[in-house]
Short mmCIF file of C-alpha atoms and ligand atoms in Angstrom, two decimals:
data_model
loop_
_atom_site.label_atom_id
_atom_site.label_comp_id
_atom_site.label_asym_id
_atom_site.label_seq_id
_atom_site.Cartn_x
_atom_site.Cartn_y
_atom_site.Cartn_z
CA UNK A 1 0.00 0.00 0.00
CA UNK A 2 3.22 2.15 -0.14
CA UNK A 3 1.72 5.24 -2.55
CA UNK A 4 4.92 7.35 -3.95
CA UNK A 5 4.00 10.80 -4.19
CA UNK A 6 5.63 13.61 -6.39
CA UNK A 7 5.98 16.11 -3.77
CA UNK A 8 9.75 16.82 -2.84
CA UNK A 9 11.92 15.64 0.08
CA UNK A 10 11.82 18.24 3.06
CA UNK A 11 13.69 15.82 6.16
CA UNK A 12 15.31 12.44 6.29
CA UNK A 13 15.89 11.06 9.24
CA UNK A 14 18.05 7.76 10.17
CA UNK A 15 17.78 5.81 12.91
CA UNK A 16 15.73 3.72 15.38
CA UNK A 17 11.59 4.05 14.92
CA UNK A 18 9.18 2.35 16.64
CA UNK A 19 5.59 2.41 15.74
CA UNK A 20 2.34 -0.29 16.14
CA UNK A 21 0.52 -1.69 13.18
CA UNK A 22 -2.65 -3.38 13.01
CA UNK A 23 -0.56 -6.54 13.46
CA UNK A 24 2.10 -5.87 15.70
CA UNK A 25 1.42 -3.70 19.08
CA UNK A 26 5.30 -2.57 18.88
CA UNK A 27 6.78 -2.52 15.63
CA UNK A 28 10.65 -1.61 16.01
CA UNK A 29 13.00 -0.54 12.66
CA UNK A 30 16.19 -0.06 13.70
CA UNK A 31 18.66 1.93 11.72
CA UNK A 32 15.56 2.83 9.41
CA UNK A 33 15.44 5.70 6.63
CA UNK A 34 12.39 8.03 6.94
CA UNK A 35 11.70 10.78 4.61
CA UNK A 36 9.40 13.14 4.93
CA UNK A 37 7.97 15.34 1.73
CA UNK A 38 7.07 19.04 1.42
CA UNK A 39 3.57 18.13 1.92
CA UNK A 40 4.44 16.84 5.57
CA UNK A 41 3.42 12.92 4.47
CA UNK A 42 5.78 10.26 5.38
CA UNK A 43 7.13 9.57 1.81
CA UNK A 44 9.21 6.24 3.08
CA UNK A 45 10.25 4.14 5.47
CA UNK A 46 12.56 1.58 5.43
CA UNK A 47 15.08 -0.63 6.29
CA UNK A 48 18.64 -2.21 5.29
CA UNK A 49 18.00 0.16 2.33
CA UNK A 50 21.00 1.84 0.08
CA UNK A 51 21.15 5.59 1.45
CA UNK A 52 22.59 6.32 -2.46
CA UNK A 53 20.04 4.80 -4.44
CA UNK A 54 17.35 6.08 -2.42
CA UNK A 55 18.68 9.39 -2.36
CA UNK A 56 18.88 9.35 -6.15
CA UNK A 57 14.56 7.47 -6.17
CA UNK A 58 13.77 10.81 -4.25
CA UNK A 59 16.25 13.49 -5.54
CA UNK A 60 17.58 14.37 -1.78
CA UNK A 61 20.93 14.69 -0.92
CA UNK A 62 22.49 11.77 1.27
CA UNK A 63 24.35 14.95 3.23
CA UNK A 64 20.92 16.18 4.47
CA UNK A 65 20.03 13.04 6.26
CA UNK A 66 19.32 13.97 10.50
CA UNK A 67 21.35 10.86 12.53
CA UNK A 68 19.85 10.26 15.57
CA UNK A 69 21.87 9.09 18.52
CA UNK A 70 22.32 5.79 20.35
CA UNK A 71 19.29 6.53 23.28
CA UNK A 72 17.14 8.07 20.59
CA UNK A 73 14.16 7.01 18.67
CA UNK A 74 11.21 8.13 16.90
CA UNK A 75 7.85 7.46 17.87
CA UNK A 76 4.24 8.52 17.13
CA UNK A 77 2.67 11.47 18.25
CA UNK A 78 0.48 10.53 21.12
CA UNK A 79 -3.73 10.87 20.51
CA UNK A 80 -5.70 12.39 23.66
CA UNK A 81 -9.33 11.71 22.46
CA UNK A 82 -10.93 13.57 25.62
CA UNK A 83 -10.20 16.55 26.67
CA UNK A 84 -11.91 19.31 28.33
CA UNK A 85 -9.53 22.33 27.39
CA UNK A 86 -11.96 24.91 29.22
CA UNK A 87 -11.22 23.01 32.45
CA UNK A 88 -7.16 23.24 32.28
CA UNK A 89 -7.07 26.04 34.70
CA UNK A 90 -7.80 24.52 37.70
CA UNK A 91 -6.09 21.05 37.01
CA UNK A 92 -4.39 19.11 40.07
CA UNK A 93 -7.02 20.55 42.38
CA UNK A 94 -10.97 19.93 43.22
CA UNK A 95 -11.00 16.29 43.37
CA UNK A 96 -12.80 15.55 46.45
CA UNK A 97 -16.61 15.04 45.32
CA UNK A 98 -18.00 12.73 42.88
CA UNK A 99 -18.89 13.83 39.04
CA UNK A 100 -22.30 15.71 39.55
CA UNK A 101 -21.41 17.44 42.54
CA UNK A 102 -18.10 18.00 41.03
CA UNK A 103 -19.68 19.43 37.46
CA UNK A 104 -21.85 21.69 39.65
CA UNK A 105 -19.36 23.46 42.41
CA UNK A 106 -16.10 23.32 40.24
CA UNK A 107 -16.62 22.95 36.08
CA UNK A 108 -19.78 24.70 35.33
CA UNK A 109 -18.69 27.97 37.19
CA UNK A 110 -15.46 27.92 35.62
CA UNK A 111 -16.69 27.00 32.13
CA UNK A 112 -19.23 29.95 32.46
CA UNK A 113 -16.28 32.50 32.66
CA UNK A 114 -15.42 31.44 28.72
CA UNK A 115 -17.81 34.02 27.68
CA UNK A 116 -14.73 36.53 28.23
CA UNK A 117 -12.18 35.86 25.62
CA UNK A 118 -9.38 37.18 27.11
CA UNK A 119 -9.89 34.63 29.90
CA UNK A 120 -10.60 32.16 27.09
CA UNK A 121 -6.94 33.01 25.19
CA UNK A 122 -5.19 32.99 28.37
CA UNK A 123 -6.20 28.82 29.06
CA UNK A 124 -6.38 27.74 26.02
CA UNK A 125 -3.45 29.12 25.30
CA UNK A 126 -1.67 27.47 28.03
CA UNK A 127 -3.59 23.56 27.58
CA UNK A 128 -2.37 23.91 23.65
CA UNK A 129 0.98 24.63 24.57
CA UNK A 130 1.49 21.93 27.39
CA UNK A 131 -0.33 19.14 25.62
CA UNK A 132 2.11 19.88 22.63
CA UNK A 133 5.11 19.87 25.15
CA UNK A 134 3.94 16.44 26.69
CA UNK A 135 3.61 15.23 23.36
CA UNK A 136 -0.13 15.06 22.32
CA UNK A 137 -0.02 15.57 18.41
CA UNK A 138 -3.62 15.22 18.08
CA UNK A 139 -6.54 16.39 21.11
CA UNK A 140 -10.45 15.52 20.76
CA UNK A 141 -11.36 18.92 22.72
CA UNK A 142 -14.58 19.90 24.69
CA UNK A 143 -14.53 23.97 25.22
CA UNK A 144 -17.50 25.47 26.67
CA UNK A 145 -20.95 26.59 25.68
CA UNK A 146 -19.67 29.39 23.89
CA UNK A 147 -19.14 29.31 20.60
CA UNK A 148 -16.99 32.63 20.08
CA UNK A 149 -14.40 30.85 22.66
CA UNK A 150 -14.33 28.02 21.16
CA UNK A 151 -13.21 29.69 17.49
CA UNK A 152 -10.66 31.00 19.28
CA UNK A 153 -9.60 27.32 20.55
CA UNK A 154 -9.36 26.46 16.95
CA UNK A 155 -7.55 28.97 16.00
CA UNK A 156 -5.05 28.97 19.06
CA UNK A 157 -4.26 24.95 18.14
CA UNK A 158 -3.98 25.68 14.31
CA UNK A 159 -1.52 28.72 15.04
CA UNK A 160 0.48 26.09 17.28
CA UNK A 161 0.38 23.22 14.96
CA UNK A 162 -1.53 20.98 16.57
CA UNK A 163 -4.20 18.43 15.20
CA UNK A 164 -7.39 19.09 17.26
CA UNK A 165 -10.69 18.23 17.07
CA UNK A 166 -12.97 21.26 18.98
CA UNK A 167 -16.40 20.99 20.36
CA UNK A 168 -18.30 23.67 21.35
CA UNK A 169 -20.72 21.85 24.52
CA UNK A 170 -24.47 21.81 24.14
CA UNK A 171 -27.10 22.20 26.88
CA UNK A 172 -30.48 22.55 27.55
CA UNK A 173 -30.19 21.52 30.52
CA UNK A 174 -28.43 21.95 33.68
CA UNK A 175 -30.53 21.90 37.08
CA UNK A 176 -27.29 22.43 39.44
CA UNK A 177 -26.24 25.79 37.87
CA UNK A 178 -29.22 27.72 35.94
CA UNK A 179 -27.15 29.94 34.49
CA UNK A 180 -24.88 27.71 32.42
CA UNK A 181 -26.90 26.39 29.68
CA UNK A 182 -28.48 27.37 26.64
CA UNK A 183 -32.17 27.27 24.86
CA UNK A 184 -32.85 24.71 22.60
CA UNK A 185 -32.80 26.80 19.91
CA UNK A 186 -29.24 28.85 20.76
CA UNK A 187 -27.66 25.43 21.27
CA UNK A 188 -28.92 24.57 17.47
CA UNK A 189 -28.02 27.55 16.00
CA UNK A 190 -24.91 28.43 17.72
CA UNK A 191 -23.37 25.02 16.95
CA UNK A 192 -24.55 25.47 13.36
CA UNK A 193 -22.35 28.78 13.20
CA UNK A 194 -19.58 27.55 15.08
CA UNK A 195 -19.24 24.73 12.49
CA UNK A 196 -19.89 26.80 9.05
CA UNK A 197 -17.16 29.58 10.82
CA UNK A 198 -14.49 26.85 11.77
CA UNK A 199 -14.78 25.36 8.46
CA UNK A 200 -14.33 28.76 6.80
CA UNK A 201 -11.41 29.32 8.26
CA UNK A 202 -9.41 26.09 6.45
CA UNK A 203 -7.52 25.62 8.96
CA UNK A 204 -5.66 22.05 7.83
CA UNK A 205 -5.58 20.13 10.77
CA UNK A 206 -8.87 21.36 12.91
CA UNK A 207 -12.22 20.33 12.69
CA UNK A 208 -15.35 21.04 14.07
CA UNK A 209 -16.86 18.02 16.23
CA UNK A 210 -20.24 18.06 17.40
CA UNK A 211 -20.41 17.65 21.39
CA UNK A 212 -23.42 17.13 23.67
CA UNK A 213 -22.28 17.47 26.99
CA UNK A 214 -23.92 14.40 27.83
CA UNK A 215 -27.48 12.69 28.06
CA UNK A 216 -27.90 14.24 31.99
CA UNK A 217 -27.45 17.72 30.15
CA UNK A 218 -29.42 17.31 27.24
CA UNK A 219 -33.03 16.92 26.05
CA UNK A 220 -34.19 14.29 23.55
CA UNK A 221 -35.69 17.12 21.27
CA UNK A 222 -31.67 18.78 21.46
CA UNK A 223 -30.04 15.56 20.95
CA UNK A 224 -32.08 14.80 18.03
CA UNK A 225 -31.15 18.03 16.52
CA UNK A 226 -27.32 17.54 17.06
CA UNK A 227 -27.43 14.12 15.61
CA UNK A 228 -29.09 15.80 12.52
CA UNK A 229 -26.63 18.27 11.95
CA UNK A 230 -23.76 16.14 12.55
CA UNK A 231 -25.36 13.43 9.83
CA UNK A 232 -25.99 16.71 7.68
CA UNK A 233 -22.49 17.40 7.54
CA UNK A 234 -20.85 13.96 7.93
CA UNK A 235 -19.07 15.55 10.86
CA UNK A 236 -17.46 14.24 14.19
CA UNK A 237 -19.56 13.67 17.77
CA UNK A 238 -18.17 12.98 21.48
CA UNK A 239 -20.00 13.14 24.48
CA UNK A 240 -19.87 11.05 27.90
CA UNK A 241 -21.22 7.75 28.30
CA UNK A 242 -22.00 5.56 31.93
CA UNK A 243 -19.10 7.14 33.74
CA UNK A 244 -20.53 7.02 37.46
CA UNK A 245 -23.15 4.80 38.65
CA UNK A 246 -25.94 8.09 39.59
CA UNK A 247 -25.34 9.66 36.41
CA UNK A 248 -26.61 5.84 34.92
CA UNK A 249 -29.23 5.67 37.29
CA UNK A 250 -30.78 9.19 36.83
CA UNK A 251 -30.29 8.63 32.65
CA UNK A 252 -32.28 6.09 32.94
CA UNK A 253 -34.97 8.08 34.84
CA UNK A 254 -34.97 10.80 32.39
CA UNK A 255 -34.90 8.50 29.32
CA UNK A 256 -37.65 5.56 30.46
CA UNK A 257 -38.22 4.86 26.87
CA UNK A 258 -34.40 3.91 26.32
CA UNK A 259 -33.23 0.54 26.52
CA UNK A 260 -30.12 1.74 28.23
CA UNK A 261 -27.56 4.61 28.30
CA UNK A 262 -26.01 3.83 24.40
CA UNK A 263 -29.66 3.59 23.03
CA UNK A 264 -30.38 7.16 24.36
CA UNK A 265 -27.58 8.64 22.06
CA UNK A 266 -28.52 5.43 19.37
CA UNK A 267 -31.94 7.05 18.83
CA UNK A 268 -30.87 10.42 18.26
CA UNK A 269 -28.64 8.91 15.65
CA UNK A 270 -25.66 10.10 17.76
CA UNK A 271 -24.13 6.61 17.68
CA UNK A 272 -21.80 6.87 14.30
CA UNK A 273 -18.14 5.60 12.86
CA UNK A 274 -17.19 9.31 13.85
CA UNK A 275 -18.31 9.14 17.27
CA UNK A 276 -15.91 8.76 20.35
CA UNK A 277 -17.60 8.65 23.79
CA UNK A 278 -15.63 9.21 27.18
CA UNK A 279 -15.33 6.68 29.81
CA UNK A 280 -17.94 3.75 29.43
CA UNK A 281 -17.20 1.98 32.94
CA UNK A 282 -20.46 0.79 33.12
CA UNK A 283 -21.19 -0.25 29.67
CA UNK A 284 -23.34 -3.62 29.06
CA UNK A 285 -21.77 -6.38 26.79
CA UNK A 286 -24.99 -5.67 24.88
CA UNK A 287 -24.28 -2.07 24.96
CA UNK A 288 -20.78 -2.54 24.05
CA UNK A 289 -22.15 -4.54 20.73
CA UNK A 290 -24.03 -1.78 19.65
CA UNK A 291 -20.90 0.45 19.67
CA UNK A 292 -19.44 -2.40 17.34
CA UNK A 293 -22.27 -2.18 14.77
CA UNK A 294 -22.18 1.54 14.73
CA UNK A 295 -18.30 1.78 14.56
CA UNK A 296 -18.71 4.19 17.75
CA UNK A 297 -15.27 4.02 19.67
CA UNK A 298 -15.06 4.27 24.00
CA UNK A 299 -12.14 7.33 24.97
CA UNK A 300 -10.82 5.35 28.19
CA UNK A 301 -9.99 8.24 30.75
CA UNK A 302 -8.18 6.33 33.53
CA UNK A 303 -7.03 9.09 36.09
CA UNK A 304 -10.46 10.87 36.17
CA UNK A 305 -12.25 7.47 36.78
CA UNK A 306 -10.47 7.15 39.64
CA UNK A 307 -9.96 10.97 40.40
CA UNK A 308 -13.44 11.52 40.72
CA UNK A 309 -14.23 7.76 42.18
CA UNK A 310 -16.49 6.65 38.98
CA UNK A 311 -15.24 3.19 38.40
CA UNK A 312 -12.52 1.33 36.43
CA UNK A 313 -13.32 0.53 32.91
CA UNK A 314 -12.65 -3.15 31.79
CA UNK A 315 -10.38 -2.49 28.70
CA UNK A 316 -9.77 -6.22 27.60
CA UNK A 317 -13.29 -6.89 27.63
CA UNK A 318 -13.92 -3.24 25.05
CA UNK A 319 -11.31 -4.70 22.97
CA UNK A 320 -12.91 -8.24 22.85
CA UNK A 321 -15.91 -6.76 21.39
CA UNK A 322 -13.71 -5.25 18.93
CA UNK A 323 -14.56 -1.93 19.55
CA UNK A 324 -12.53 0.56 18.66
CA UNK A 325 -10.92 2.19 22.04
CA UNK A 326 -8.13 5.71 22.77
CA UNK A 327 -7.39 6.73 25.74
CA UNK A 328 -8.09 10.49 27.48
CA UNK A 329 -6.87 12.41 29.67
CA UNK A 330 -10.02 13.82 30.85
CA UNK A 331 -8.54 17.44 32.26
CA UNK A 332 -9.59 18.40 34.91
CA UNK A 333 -11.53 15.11 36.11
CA UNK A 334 -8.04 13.80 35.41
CA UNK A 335 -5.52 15.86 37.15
CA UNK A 336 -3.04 15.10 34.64
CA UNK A 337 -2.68 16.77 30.93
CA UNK A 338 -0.08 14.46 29.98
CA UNK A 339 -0.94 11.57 28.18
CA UNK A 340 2.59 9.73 29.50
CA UNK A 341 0.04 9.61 32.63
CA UNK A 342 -2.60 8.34 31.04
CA UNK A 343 -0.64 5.10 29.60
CA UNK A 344 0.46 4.58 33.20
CA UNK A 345 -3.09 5.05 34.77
CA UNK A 346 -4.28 2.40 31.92
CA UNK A 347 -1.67 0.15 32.88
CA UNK A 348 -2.45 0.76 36.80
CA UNK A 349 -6.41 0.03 36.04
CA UNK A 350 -5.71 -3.17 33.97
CA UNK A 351 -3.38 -4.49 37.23
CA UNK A 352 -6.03 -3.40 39.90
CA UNK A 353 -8.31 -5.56 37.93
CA UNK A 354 -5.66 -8.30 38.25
CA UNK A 355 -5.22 -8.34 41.56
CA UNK A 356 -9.46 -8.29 42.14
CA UNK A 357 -9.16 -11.17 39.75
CA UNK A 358 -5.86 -13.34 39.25
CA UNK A 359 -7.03 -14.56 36.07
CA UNK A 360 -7.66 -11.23 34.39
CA UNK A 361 -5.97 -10.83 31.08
CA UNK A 362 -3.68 -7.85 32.01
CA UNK A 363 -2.86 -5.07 29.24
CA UNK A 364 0.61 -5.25 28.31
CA UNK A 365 3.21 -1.92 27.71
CA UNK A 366 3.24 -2.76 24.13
CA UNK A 367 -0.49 -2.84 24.09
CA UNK A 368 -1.53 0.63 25.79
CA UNK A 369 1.53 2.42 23.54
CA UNK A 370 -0.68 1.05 21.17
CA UNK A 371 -3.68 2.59 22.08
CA UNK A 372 -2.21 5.51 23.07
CA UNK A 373 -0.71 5.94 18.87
CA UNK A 374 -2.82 4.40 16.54
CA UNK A 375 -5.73 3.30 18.60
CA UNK A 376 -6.17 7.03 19.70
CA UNK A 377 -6.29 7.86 15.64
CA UNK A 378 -8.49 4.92 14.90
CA UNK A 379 -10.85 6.02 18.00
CA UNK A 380 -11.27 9.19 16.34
CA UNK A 381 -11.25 7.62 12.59
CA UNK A 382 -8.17 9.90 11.91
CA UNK A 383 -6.26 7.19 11.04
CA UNK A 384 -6.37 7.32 7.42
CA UNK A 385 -3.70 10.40 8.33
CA UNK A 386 -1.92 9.84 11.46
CA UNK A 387 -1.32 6.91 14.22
CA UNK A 388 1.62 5.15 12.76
CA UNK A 389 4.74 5.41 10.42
CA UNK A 390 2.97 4.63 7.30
CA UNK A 391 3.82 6.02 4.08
CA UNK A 392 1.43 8.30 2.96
CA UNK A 393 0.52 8.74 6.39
CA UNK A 394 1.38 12.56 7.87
CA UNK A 395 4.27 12.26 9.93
CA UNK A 396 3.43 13.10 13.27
CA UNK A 397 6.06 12.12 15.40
CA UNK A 398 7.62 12.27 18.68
CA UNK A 399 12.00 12.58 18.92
CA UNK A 400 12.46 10.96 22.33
CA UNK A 401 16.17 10.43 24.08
CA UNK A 402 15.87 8.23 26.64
CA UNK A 403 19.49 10.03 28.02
CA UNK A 404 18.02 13.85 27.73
CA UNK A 405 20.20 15.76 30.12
CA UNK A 406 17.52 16.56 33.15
CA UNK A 407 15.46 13.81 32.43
CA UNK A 408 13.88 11.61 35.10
CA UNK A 409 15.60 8.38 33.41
CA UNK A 410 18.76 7.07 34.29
CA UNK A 411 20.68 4.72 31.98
CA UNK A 412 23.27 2.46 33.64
CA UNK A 413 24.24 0.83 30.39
CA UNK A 414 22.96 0.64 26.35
CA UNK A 415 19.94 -0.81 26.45
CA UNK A 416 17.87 -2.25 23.49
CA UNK A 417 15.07 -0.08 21.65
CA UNK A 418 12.09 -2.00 23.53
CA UNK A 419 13.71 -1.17 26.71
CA UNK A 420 14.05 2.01 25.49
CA UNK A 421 10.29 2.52 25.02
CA UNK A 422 9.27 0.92 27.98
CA UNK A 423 11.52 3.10 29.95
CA UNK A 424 9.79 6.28 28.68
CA UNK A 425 6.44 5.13 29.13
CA UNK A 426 7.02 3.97 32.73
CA UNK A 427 9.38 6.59 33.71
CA UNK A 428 10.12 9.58 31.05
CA UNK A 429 8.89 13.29 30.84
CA UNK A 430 8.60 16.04 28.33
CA UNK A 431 12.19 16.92 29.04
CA UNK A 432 12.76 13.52 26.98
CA UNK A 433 10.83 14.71 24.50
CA UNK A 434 13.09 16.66 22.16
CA UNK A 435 11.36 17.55 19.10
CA UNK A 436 7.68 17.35 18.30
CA UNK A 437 6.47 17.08 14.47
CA UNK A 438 2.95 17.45 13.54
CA UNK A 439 2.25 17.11 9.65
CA UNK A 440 6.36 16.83 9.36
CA UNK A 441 6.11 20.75 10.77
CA UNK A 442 8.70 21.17 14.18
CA UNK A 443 6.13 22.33 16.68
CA UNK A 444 8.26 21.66 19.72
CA UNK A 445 10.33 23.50 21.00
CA UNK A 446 8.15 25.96 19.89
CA UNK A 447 8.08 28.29 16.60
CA UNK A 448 5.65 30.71 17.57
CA UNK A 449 5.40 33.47 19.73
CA UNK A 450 4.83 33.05 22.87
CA UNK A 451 1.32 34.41 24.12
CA UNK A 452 0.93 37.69 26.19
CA UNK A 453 0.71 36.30 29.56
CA UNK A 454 3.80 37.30 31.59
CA UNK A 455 4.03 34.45 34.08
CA UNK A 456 5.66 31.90 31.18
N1 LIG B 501 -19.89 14.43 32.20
C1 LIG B 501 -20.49 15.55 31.76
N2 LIG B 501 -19.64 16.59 31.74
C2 LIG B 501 -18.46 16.13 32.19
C3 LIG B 501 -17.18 16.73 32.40
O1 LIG B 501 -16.96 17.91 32.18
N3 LIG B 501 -16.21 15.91 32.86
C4 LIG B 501 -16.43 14.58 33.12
N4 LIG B 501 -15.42 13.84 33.57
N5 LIG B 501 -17.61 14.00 32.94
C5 LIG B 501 -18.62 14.77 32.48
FE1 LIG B 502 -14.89 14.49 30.18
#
């Protein structure tokens, strides 16, 4: 399936790459050749090939090639498929009640202060920058309810580099804080606009994605609208699905005619192969069929599920259902914006379920790297552009040393590429993150200017 494309040769880079394939959970290519073409697409990758010949295939000069080092390697850009970037400021704090009390006394009288744009520039601003830093090449965002605010968290990822998805939230409902919601018919309309103006703008690598903030915060009638527009426009939807066991139990009261939580968003035709719902803990095997069929995918948010208290989602049994899973940081349920943490909190999950049951088919590190690549791009059906070192794939990428000077990782002696990777997933930070590489642009360390507040 290697496509050759005319465009020319921008970087070539030599040297260790590790990547997952529908196959193979950890694919490693050591001493590899990967060339990268004006258009930012991975243009080949290869192997025990002759630097001269290939060279002369793609008219580049063998001088121009970038050698990494001995404790370096290339990986993919990591995939956060839930993320609430209106909810960054208060991050790492307001953790002690459980998710409705916690929506109603911390996140809906934060998210309300997004109608001031300056406020909305400063965080978004900020969560763009740091999810870059940590690595996140491509974010499924939630903003807020406003739709001016959320433009501007478009346009603050495009003018960073980053591949983003942005919802502006729907709802018509919201008994715990009046204020924060919208009509029926502003929710409509509003998300309407905010999808024909992001679109206008052609940005390349943002898109709109159609978000109701979740069943508890929506009516049927607004539902049914969003699922409309989204089919209208063949466009993306998120929301949250059976993340705590009173949000279940009062979705079921508001929604008697529903079979259960997925048929609520099923019926509105909110259930699509472009639709990637947060946290599932409490999904049915029955329920988890129906996200087969549709080709919906589950955003697995360890931290906040156990942030908040909500429960710990069964991962092996998603993927036995072949259902299409990511993983999510969930900021701020999860305290954490880094999706390093999230790998580690997947990994943590999958051994608490081990020890509650011995026989429990534990995720391995080569699986949740996985999930965290290419089952992140797949979750979010990007992956016809990004996940893995594919040609004709854009070459997101991550430039990790192991050995970065600062770094929290000590290496007593050379150690193989696996042990490489493992060692940054367990134990590595941004500071061994070198160089980030979104659509074969350098977006870390950082091109652009820095924004206006002072305390950088
Ligand atoms: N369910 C509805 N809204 C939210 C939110 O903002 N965060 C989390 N974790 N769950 C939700
Ligand atoms: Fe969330």
């Amino acid at each position: 399936h290697a496509h050759r494309t005319t465009a020319a040769i921008s970087h070539v880079f030599r040297g260790t790459f590790i990547h997952s394939t529908q196959k193979t959970a950890v694919q490693i290519l050591e001493d590899a050749l990967l060339g990268v073409n004006a258009e930012g697409k991975i243009a080949f990758i290869g192997t025990g090939v002759d630097l001269h010949k290939l060279a002369q295939a793609f008219g580049f000069s063998p001088s121009e090639v970038t050698q990494l080092t001995q404790h370096e390697f290339f990986m993919p850009g990591m995939v956060d498929t839930h993320i609430h970037a209106s909810q960054y400021s208060y991050a790492g704090t307001a953790l002690d009640l459980p998710l409705l009390q916690w929506l109603n006394t911390y996140t809906f009288p934060v998210e309300s202060r997004f109608k001031d744009l300056d406020f909305a520039n400063r965080v978004y601003t900020r969560v763009v920058k740091r999810t870059l830093r940590n690595g996140t090449t491509t974010a499924c965002y939630f903003a807020t309810i406003h739709s001016d605010a959320s433009l501007l968290l478009g346009q603050i990822a495009n003018d960073f580099g980053q591949r983003a998805l942005v919802g502006k939230v729907c709802m018509d409902r919201n008994e715990g804080v009046k204020h924060y919601k919208e009509t029926i018919q502003e929710s409509q309309e509003e998300t309407s606009r905010f999808i024909a103006e992001l679109l206008n703008k052609k940005y390349p690598l943002v898109k709109p994605i159609v978000t109701p903030r979740f069943a508890l915060s929506c009516t049927g009638a607004l539902l049914g609208q969003l699922g409309a527009i989204a089919k209208n426009n063949n466009l993306h939807i998120q929301s949250h699905i059976s993340e705590n066991v009173e949000e279940v139990n009062l979705v079921k009261e508001l929604f008697p005619e529903s079979e259960s939580y997925t048929d609520v968003y099923h019926r509105h035709n909110l259930l699509t192969d472009k639709t990637v719902m947060a946290h599932g803990c409490y999904l049915s095997d029955k329920e988890l069929d129906l996200f087969r069929e549709t080709g919906a995918s589950v955003s697995h948010c360890p931290n906040s599920n156990i942030a908040l208290c909500s429960g710990l989602l069964d991962v092996r049994n998603v993927l036995n259902h072949k259902v299409k899973l990511g993983l999510g940081t969930d900021v701020a349920g999860g305290y954490s914006a880094s999706m390093l943490d999230a790998v580690r909190r997947t990994l943590d999950t999958s051994k608490v379920l081990t020890i509650q049951d011995p026989e429990y088919n534990t995720l391995t590190f080569e699986e949740v790297f996985r999930l965290a690549t290419l089952g992140g791009s797949q979750a979010l059906s990007l992956d016809d552009q990004t996940g893995n070192f594919e040609v004709g794939k854009d070459f997101d990428a991550l430039r990790v040393n192991v050995a970065a000077p600062g770094a929290p990782i000590d290496l007593i002696q050379c150690e193989e590429p696996k042990i490489l990777l493992e060692k940054f997933l367990n134990l590595g930070d941004d500071r061994n993150i070198v160089e980030v590489f979104v659509a074969g642009r350098m977006v870390v360390p950082f091109t652009e200017p820095v924004d206006s507040c002072t305390a950088e």
